Tab-separated table of C-alpha atoms in Angstrom:
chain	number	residue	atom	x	y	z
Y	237	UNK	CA	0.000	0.000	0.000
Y	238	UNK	CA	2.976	2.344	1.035
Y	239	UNK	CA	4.726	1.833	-1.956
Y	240	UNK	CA	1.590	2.183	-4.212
Y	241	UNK	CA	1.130	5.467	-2.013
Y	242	UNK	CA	4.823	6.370	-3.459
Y	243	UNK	CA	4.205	5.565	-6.979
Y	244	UNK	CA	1.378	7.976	-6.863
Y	245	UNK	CA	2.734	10.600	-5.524
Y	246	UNK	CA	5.672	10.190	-7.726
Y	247	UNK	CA	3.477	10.474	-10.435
Y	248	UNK	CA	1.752	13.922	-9.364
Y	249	UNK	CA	3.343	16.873	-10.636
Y	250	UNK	CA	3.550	19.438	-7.425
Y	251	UNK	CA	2.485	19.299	-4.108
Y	252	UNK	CA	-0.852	20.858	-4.380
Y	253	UNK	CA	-2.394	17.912	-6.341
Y	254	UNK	CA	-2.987	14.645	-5.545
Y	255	UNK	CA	-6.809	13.036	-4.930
Y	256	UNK	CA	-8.350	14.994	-1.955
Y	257	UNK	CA	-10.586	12.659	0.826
Y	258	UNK	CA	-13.366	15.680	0.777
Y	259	UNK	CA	-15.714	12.483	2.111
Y	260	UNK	CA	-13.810	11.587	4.881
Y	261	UNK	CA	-13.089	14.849	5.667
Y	262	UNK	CA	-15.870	16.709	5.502
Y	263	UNK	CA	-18.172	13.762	7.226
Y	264	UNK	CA	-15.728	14.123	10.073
Y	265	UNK	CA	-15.984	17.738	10.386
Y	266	UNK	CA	-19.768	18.077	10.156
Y	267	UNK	CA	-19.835	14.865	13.382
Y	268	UNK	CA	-17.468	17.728	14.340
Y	269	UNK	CA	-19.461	20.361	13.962
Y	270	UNK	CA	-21.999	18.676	16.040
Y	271	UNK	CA	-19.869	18.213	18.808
Y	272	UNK	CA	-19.799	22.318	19.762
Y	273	UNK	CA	-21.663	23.329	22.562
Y	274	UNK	CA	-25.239	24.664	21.062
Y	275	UNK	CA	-26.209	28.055	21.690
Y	276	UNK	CA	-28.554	27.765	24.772
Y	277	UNK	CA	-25.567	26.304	27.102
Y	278	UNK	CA	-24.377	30.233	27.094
Y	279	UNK	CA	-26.560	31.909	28.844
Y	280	UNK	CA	-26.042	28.827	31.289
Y	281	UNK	CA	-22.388	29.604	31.679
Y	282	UNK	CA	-23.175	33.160	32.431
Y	283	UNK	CA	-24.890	31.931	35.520
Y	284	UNK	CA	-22.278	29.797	36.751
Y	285	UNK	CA	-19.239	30.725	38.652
Y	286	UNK	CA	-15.768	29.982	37.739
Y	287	UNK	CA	-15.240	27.078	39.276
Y	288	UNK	CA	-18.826	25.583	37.758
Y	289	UNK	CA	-17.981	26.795	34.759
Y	290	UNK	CA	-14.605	25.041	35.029
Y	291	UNK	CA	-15.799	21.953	35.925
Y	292	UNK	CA	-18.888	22.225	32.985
Y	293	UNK	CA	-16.207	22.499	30.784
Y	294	UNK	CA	-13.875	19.735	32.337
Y	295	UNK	CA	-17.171	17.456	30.991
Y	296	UNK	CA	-16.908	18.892	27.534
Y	297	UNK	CA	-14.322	18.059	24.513
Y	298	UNK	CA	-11.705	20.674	26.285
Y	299	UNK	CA	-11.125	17.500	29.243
Y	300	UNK	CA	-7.965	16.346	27.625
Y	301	UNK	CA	-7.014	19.514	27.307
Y	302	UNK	CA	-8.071	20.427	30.962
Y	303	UNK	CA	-6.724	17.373	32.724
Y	304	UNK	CA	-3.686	17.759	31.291
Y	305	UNK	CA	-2.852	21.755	31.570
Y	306	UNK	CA	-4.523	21.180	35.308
Y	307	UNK	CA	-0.881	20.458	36.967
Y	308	UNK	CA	0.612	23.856	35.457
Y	309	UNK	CA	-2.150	26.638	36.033
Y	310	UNK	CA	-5.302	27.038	37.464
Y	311	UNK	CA	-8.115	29.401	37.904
Y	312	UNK	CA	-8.705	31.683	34.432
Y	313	UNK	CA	-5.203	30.951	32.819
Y	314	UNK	CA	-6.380	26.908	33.042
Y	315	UNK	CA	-9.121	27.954	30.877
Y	316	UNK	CA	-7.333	29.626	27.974
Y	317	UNK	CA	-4.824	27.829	27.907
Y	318	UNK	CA	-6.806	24.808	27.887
Y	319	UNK	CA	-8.937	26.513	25.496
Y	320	UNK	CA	-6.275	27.418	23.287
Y	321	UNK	CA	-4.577	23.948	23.212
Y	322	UNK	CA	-7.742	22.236	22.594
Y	323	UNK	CA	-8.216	24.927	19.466
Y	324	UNK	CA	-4.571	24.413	18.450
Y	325	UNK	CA	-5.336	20.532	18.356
Y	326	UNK	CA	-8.608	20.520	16.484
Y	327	UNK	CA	-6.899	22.366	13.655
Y	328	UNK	CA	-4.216	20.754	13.438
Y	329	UNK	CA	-6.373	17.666	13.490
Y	330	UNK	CA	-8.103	19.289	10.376
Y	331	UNK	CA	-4.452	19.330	8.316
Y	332	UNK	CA	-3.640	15.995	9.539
Y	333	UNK	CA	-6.634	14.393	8.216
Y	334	UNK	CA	-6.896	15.763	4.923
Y	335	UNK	CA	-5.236	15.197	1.786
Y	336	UNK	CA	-3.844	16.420	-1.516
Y	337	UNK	CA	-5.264	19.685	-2.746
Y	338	UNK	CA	-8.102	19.773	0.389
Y	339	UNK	CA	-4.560	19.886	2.589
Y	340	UNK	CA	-2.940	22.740	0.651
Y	341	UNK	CA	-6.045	24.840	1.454
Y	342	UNK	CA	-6.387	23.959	4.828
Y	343	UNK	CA	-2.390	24.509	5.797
Y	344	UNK	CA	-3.089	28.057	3.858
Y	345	UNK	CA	-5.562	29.417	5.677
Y	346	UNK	CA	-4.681	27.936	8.939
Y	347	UNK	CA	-1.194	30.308	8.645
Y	348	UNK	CA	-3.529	32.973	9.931
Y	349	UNK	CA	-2.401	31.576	13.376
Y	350	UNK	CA	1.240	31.740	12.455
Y	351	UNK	CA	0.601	35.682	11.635
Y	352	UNK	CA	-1.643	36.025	14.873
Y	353	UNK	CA	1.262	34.283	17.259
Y	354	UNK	CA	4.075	36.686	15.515
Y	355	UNK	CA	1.811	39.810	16.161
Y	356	UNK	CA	0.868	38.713	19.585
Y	357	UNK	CA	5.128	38.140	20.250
Y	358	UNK	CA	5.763	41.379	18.462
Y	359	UNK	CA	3.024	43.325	20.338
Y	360	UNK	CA	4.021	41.858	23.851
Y	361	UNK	CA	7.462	42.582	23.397
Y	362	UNK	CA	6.692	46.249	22.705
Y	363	UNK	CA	4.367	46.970	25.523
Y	364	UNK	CA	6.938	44.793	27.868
Y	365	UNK	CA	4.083	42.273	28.554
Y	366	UNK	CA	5.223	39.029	30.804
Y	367	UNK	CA	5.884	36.092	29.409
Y	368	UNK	CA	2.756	34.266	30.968
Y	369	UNK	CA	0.409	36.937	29.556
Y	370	UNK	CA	2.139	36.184	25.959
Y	371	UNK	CA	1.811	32.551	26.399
Y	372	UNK	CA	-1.469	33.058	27.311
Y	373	UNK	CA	-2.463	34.067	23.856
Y	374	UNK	CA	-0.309	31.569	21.579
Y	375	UNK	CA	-2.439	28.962	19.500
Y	376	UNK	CA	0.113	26.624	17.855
Y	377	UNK	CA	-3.395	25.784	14.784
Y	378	UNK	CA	-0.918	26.477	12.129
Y	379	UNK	CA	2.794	25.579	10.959
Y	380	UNK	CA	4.357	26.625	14.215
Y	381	UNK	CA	4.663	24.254	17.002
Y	382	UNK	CA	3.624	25.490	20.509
Y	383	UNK	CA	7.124	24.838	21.775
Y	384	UNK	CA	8.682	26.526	19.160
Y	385	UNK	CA	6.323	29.925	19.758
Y	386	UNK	CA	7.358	29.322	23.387
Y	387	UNK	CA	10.963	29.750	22.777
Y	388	UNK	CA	10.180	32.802	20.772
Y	389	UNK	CA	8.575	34.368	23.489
Y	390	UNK	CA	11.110	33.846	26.049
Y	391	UNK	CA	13.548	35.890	23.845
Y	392	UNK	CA	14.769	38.581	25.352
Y	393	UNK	CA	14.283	41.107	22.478
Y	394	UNK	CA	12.042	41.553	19.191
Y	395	UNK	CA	15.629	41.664	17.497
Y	396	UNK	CA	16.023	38.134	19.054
Y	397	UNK	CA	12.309	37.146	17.746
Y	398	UNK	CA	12.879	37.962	14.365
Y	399	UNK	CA	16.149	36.251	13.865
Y	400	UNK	CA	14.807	33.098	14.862
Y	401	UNK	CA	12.389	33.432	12.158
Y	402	UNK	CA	15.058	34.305	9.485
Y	403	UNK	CA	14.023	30.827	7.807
Y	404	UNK	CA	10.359	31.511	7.479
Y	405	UNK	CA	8.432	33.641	4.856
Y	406	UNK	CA	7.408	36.596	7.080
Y	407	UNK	CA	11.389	37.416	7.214
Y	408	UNK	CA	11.154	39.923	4.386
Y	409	UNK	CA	8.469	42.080	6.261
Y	410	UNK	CA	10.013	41.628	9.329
Y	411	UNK	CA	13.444	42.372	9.306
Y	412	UNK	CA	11.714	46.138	8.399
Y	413	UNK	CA	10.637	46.306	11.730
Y	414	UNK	CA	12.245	48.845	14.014
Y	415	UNK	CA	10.340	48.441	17.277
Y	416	UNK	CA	8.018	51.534	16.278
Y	417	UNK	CA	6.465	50.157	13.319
Y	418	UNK	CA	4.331	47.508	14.315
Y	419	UNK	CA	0.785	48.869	13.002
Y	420	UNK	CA	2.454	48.765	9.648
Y	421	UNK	CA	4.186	45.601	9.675
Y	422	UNK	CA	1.396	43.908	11.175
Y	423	UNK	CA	-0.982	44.902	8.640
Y	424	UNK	CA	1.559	43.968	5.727
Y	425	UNK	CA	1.586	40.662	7.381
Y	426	UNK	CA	-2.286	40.230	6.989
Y	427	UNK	CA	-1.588	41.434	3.249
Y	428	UNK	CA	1.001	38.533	2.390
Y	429	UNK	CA	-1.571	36.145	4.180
Y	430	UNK	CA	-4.695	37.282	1.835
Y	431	UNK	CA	-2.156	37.246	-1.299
Y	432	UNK	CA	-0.540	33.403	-0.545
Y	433	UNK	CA	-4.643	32.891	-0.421
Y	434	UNK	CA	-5.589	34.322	-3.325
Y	435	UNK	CA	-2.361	32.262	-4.890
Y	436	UNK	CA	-3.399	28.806	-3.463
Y	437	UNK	CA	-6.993	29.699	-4.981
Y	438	UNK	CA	-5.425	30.919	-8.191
Y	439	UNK	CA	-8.399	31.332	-10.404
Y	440	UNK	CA	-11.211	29.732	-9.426
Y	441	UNK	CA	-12.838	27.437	-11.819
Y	442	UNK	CA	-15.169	25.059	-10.054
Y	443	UNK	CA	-18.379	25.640	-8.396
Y	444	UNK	CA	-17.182	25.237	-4.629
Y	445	UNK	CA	-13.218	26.997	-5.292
Y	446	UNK	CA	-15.472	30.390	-6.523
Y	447	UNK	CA	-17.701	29.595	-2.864
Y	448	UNK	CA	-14.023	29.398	-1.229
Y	449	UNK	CA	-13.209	32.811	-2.571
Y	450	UNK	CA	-16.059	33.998	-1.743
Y	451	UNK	CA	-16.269	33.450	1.707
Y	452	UNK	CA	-12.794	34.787	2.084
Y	453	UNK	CA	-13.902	37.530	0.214
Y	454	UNK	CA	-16.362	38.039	2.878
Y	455	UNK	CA	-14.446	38.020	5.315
Y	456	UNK	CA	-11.935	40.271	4.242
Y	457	UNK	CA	-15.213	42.846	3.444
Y	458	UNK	CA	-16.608	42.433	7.315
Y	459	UNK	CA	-12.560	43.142	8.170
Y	460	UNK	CA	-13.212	46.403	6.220
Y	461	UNK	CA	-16.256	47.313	7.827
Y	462	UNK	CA	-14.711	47.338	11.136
Y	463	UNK	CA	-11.656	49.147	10.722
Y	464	UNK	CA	-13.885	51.854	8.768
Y	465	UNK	CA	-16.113	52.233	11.872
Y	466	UNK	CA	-13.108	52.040	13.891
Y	467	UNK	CA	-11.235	54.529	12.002
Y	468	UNK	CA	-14.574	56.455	11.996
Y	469	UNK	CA	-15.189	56.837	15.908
Y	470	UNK	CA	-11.229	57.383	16.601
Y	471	UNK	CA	-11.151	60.128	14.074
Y	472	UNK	CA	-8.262	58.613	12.173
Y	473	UNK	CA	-6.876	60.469	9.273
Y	474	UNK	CA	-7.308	59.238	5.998
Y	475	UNK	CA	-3.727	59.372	5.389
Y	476	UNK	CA	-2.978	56.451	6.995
Y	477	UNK	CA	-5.795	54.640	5.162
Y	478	UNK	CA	-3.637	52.310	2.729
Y	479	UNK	CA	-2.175	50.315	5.638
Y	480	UNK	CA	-4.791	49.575	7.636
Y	481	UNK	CA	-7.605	48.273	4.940
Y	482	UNK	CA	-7.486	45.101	3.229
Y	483	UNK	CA	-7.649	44.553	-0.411
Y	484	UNK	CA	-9.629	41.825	-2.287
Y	485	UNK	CA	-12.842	42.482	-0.691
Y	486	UNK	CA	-16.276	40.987	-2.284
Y	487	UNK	CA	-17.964	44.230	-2.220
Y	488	UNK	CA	-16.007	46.982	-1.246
Y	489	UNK	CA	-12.706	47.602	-3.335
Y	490	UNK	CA	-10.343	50.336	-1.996
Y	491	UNK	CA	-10.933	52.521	-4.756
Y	492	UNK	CA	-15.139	52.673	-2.633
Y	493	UNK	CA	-13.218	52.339	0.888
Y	494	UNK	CA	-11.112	55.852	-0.495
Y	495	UNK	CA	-14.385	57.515	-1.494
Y	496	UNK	CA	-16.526	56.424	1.695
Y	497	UNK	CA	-13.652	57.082	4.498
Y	498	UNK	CA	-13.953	61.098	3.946
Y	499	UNK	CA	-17.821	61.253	4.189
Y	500	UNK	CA	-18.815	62.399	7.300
Y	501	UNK	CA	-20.286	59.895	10.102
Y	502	UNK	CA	-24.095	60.032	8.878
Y	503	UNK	CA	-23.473	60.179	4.951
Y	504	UNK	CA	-20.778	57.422	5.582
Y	505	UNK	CA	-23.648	55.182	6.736
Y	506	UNK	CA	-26.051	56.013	4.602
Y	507	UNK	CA	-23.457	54.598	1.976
Y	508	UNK	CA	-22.928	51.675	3.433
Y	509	UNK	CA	-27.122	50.960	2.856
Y	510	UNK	CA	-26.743	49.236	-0.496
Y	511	UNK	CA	-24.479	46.304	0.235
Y	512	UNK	CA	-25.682	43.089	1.819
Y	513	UNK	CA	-23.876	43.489	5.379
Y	514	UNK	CA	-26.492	46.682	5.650
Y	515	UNK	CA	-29.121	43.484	7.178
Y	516	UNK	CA	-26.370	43.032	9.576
Y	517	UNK	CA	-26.434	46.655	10.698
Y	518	UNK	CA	-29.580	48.094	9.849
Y	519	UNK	CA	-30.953	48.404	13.648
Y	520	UNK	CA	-27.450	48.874	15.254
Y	521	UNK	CA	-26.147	52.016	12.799
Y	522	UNK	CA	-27.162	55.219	14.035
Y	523	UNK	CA	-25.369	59.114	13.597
Y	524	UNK	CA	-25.099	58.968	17.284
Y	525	UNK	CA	-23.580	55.470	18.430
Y	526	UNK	CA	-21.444	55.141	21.182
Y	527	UNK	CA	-20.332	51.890	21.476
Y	528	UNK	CA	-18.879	49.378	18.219
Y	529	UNK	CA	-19.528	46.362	20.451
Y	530	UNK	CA	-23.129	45.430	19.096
Y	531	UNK	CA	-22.350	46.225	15.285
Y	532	UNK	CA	-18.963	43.770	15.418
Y	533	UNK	CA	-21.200	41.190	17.170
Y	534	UNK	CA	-23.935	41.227	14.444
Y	535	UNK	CA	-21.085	41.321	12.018
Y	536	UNK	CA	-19.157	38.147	13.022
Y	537	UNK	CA	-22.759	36.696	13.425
Y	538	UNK	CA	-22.737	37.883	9.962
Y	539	UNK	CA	-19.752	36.019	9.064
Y	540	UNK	CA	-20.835	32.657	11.169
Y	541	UNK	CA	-24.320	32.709	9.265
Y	542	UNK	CA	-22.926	32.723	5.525
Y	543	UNK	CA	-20.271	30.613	5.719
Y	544	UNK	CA	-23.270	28.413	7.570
Y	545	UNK	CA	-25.297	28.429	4.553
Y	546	UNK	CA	-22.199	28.578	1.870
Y	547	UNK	CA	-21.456	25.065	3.320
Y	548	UNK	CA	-25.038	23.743	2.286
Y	549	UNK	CA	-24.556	24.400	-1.028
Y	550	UNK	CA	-21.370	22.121	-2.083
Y	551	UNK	CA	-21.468	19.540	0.852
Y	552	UNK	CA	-18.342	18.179	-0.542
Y	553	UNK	CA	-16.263	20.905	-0.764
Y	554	UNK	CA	-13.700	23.086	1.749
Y	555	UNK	CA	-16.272	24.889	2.834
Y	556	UNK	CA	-17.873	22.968	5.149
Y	557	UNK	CA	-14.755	22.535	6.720
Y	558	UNK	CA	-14.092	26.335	6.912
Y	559	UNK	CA	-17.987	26.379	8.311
Y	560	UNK	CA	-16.895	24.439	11.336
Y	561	UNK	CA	-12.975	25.934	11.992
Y	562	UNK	CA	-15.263	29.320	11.946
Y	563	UNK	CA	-17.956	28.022	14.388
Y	564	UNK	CA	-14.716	26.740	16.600
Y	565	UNK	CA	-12.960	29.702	17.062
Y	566	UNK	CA	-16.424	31.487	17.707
Y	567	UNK	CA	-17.291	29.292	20.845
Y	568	UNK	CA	-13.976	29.355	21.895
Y	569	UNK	CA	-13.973	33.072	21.785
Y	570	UNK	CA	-16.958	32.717	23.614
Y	571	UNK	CA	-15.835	30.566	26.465
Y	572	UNK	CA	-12.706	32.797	26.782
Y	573	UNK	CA	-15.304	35.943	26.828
Y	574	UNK	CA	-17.086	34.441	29.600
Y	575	UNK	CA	-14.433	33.057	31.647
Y	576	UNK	CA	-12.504	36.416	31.646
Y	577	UNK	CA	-15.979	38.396	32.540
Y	578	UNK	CA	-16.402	36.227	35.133
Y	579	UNK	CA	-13.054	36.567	36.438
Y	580	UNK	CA	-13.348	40.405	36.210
Y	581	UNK	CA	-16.553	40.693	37.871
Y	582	UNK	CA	-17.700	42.229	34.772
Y	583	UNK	CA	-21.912	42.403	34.916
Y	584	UNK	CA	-23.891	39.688	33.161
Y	585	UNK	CA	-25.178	41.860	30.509
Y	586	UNK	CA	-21.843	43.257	29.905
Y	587	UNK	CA	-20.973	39.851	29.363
Y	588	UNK	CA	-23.949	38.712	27.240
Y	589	UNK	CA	-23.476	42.076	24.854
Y	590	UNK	CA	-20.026	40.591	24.017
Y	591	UNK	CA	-21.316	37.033	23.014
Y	592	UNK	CA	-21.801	36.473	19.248
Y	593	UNK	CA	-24.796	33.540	19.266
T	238	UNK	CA	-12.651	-26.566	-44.607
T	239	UNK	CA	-14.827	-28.137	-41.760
T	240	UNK	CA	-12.280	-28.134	-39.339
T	241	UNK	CA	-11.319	-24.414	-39.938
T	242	UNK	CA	-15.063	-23.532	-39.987
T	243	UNK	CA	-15.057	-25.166	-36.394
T	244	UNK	CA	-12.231	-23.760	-35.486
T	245	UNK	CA	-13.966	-19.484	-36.069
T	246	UNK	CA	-17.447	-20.588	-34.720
T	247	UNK	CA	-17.953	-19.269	-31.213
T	248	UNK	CA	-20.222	-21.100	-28.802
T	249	UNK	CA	-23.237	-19.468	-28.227
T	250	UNK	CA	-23.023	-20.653	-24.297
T	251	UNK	CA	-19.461	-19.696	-23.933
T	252	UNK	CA	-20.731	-15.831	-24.928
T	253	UNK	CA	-23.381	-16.183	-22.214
T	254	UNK	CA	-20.700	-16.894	-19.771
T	255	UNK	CA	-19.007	-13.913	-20.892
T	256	UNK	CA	-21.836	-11.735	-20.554
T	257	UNK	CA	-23.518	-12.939	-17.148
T	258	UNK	CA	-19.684	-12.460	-15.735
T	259	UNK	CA	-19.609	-8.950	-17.386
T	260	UNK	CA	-23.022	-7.973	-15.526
T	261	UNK	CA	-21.668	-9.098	-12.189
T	262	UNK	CA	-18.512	-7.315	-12.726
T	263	UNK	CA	-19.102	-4.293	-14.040
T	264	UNK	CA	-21.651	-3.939	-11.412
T	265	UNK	CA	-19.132	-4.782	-8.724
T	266	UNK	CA	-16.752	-2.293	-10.026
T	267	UNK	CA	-19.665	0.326	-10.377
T	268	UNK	CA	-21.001	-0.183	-6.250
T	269	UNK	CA	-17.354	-0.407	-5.558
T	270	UNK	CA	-16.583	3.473	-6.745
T	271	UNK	CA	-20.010	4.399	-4.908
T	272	UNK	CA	-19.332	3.303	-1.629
T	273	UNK	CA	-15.952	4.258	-1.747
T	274	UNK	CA	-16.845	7.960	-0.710
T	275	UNK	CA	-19.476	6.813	1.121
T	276	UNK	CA	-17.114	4.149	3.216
T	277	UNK	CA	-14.897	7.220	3.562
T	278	UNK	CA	-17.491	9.733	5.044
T	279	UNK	CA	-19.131	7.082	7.150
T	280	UNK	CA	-15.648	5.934	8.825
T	281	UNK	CA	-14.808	9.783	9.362
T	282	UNK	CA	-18.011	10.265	11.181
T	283	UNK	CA	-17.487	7.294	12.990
T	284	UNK	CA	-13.739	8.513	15.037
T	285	UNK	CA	-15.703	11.251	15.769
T	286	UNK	CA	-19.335	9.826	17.200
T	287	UNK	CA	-19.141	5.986	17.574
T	288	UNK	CA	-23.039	5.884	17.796
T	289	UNK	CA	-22.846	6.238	14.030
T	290	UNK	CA	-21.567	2.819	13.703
T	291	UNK	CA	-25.225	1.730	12.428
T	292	UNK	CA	-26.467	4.305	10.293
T	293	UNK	CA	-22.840	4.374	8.349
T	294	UNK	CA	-22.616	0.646	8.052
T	295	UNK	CA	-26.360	0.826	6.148
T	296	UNK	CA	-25.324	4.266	3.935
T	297	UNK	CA	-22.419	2.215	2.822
T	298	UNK	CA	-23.818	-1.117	1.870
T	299	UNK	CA	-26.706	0.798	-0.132
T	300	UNK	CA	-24.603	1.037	-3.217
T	301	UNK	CA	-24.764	-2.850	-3.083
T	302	UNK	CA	-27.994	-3.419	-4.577
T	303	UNK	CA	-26.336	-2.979	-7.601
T	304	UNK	CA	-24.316	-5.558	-7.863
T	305	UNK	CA	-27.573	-7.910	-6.493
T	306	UNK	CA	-29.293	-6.494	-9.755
T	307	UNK	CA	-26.287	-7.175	-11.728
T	308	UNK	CA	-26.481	-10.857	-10.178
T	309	UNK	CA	-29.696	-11.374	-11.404
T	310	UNK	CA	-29.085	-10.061	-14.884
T	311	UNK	CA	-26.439	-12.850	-14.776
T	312	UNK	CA	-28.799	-15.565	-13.157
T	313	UNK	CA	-31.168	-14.466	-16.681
T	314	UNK	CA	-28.824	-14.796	-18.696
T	315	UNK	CA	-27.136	-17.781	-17.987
C-alpha cells in the first residue's frame, strides 16, 4: 500500500495535487461540527461561577485539554490555555486528516495563526508584557509548534524574535521592523496572508473553489467594515488609510473604501445601505452610536451565518470545513469571553453584549 | 474446410458466460466506486461519534444493490 502510495505521488506533478478525501473529511468535520456546545448552554455559563464553569467544561471536549494543563495553572489561565490547546489541536487535526489539494487549502488558511502568534510576540514585546500573559495568547493551529512559539517568546528582544524566524516567509516584512512600526508591519503581514490565499486559490474554476473565494472575500469585506467604523469613531486620518484596509474584498474595493472614508459619520452610513452586510447593521447604525460592540457582534454573526449556509450548497467541498474551523474559534472566543468576565466581575449583561450567538 | 469452420465458430453458451460475468462485474466495479466515498465519510463520522456505527454501516452497503441487480441479470442470462 505504502509503496503504491509512493508511486502515486511520484506520479503527481507538485504538491498541491494529488486526490483529496473531501468524504472523509468533511463527514468528520460536520460529526465535528456537532460536537460544539449549542447556543442555549451560554446563557447557562453566564450563571455559573468559575469554578462551575470550570468543571462544565472539564465534561466537555476541552477535558484532555483540561486534565492535562490542570498540573501547570489554574483558575482563568487553566481555561485559555486549555482553550487554546484544545483549538490548536482541532486544527491541526483538520491538516492531519486531509489530503492532496483539500490539505494545501487547509495549511493556507490555517497560517492565519502563524501571523496572529508573531503579532501577539511582536506586540508583547513592545508593551513589555510578561511572558505568561504572551503565552497566554499563543495557539500553535498552524505551521508553528507550541514549543517553538514558546521559545520565541522567552527571547529577550524583538531583534532576538525575528532572527529566529530568518528561515520563514514573514522574514522579508520583518526584518523592516524597528520596534516603532508595528501597526504597519502587522498589517503587511495580513496582506502577504490574503495574497498566498488568493495564490493557493489561483483562479477559481469550479463551483465550490469560486464559494471558497467567496467566503474569504467576505471576510476580508466584514474586516473592512470594522476598521472603517473604527477609524470612523477614533477620528483617524485618511492618510494612513492604505495600511490599515485590506484589499480583495467581495464588495467593497479600496478605490469605494477611499471615497466612503472622507464622508462624514451620517453620509458614511447612509453609503454603506446598499451592500448586503447593511441586514447586519440596519438596527445597530445610528449618527449617534457610542459603542462598536453590538455592530462587530452582528457582524461576526454575519460572518458565522454565511459561511453556515455557503457550506449547504457544495457539501463536498472546503467549505464545510471552513464552516466548522469558523464556528470553533467562535465558541472558543466565547468561552474565553465568559471566563474572563467572570473573572473580572464584569456584569452579566456586559458579558452577554459581548457574546456572538 | 470443416475443421477451420469449427475452429472461427464461437459457442453461443461460452458468450453467455461472458456476458452474465460482465453484468456481475461491471456492477461490482460500479457499487465499488459508490461506496468508496461513502465508506470514507461514514468511517470519518465514525472517530468522531461511535453511535454512528449503524447508520454508516447501512449508507455504505446501499450502493450494493447494484451488484444484487447485476447478479440477477447474470442468473437471466445464464
Amino acid at each position: 500500500m505504502r509503496l503504491f502510495q509512493k508511486l502515486r505521488r511520484r506520479g503527481s506533478p507538485a504538491a498541491s495535487s494529488g486526490s483529496s478525501n473531501y468524504a472523509y473529511v468533511t463527514a468528520r468535520v460536520r460529526a465535528m461540527k456537532s460536537n460544539l456546545l449549542p447556543n442555549e448552554t451560554y446563557p447557562r455559563l453566564i450563571n455559573m461561577d468559575l469554578d462551575e464553569i470550570t468543571r462544565f467544561i472539564e465534561e466537555t471536549q476541552y477535558k484532555q485539554d483540561v486534565d492535562e494543563l490542570a498540573r501547570k495553572f489554574k483558575g482563568v489561565d487553566l481555561i485559555e490555555h486549555a482553550l487554546n490547546r484544545n483549538l490548536a489541536v482541532t486544527f491541526s487535526k483538520m491538516i492531519d486528516i486531509s489530503e492532496g489539494e483539500l490539505n494545501y487549502l487547509i495549511t493556507e488558511y490555517l497560517k492565519n495563526y502563524d501571523i496572529w502568534d508573531i503579532k501577539t510576540i511582536l506586540r508583547g514585546k513592545y508593551y513589555n508584557a510578561t511572558l505568561e500573559e504572551i503565552k497566554d495568547n499563543l495557539v500553535s493551529a498552524g505551521q508553528f509548534k507550541y514549543n517553538f512559539l514558546s521559545e520565541l517568546a522567552e527571547k529577550e528582544s524583538y531583534e532576538n524574535v525575528i532572527d529566529a524566524l530568518s528561515n520563514t516567509d514573514y522574514y522579508p516584512i520583518l526584518k523592516n521592523y524597528d520596534g516603532t512600526n508595528l501597526p504597519e508591519i502587522e498589517n503587511q503581514l495580513d496582506t502577504l496572508y490574503y495574497q498566498r490565499l488568493f495564490n493557493a486559490i489561483g483562479t477559481p474554476k469550479s463551483s465550490d473553489r469560486k464559494l471558497f473565494s467567496k467566503l474569504i472575500r467576505t471576510e476580508i469585506d466584514i474586516k473592512n467594515i470594522k476598521t472603517m467604523f473604527r477609524m470612523k469613531k477614533e477620528g483617524v486620518e485618511d492618510g494612513e488609510l492604505e495600511d490599515l484596509v485590506l484589499d480583495g474584498g467581495l464588495r467593497f474595493s479600496l478605490k469605494e473604501i477611499n471615497k466612503m472614508i472622507p464622508l462624514p459619520f451620517a453620509d458614511f452610513i447612509n453609503s454603506l445601505e446598499k451592500y448586503p452586510y447593511w441586514e447586519a447593521m440596519s438596527d445597530l447604525v445610528t449618527p449617534d452610536m457610542e459603542s462598536l460592540v453590538d455592530l462587530e457582534t452582528s457582524l461576526t454573526k454575519y460572518t458565522i451565518k454565511s459561511a453556515a449556509s455557503f457550506s449547504h450548497a457544495y457539501p463536498l467541498s472546503i467549505v464545510p470545513i471552513m464552516d466548522y474551523m469558523i464556528s470553533k474559534k467562535n465558541e472558543v472566543n466565547n468561552l474565553r469571553i465568559i471566563t474572563r468576565g467572570k473573572a473580572a466581575n464584569l456584569d452579566e449583561d456586559i458579558i452577554k453584549n459581548q457574546l456572538v450567538i | 474446410m470443416v475443421g477451420e469452420e469449427a475452429i472461427t465458430m464461437i459457442d453461443p453458451a461460452g458468450l453467455k458466460a461472458i456476458g452474465a460475468g460482465l453484468a456481475v462485474g461491471l456492477a461490482g466495479v460500479g457499487s465499488g466506486i459508490a461506496e468508496k466515498d461513502i465508506g470514507a465519510a461514514a468511517v470519518g463520522a465514525m472517530t468522531e461519534r461511535e453511535e454512528m456505527f449503524g447508520k454508516g454501516l447501512i449508507m455504505t452497503v446501499i450502493p450494493e444493490t447494484i451488484v444484487i441487480f447485476g447478479l440477477v441479470v447474470a442468473l437471466l442470462i445464464s
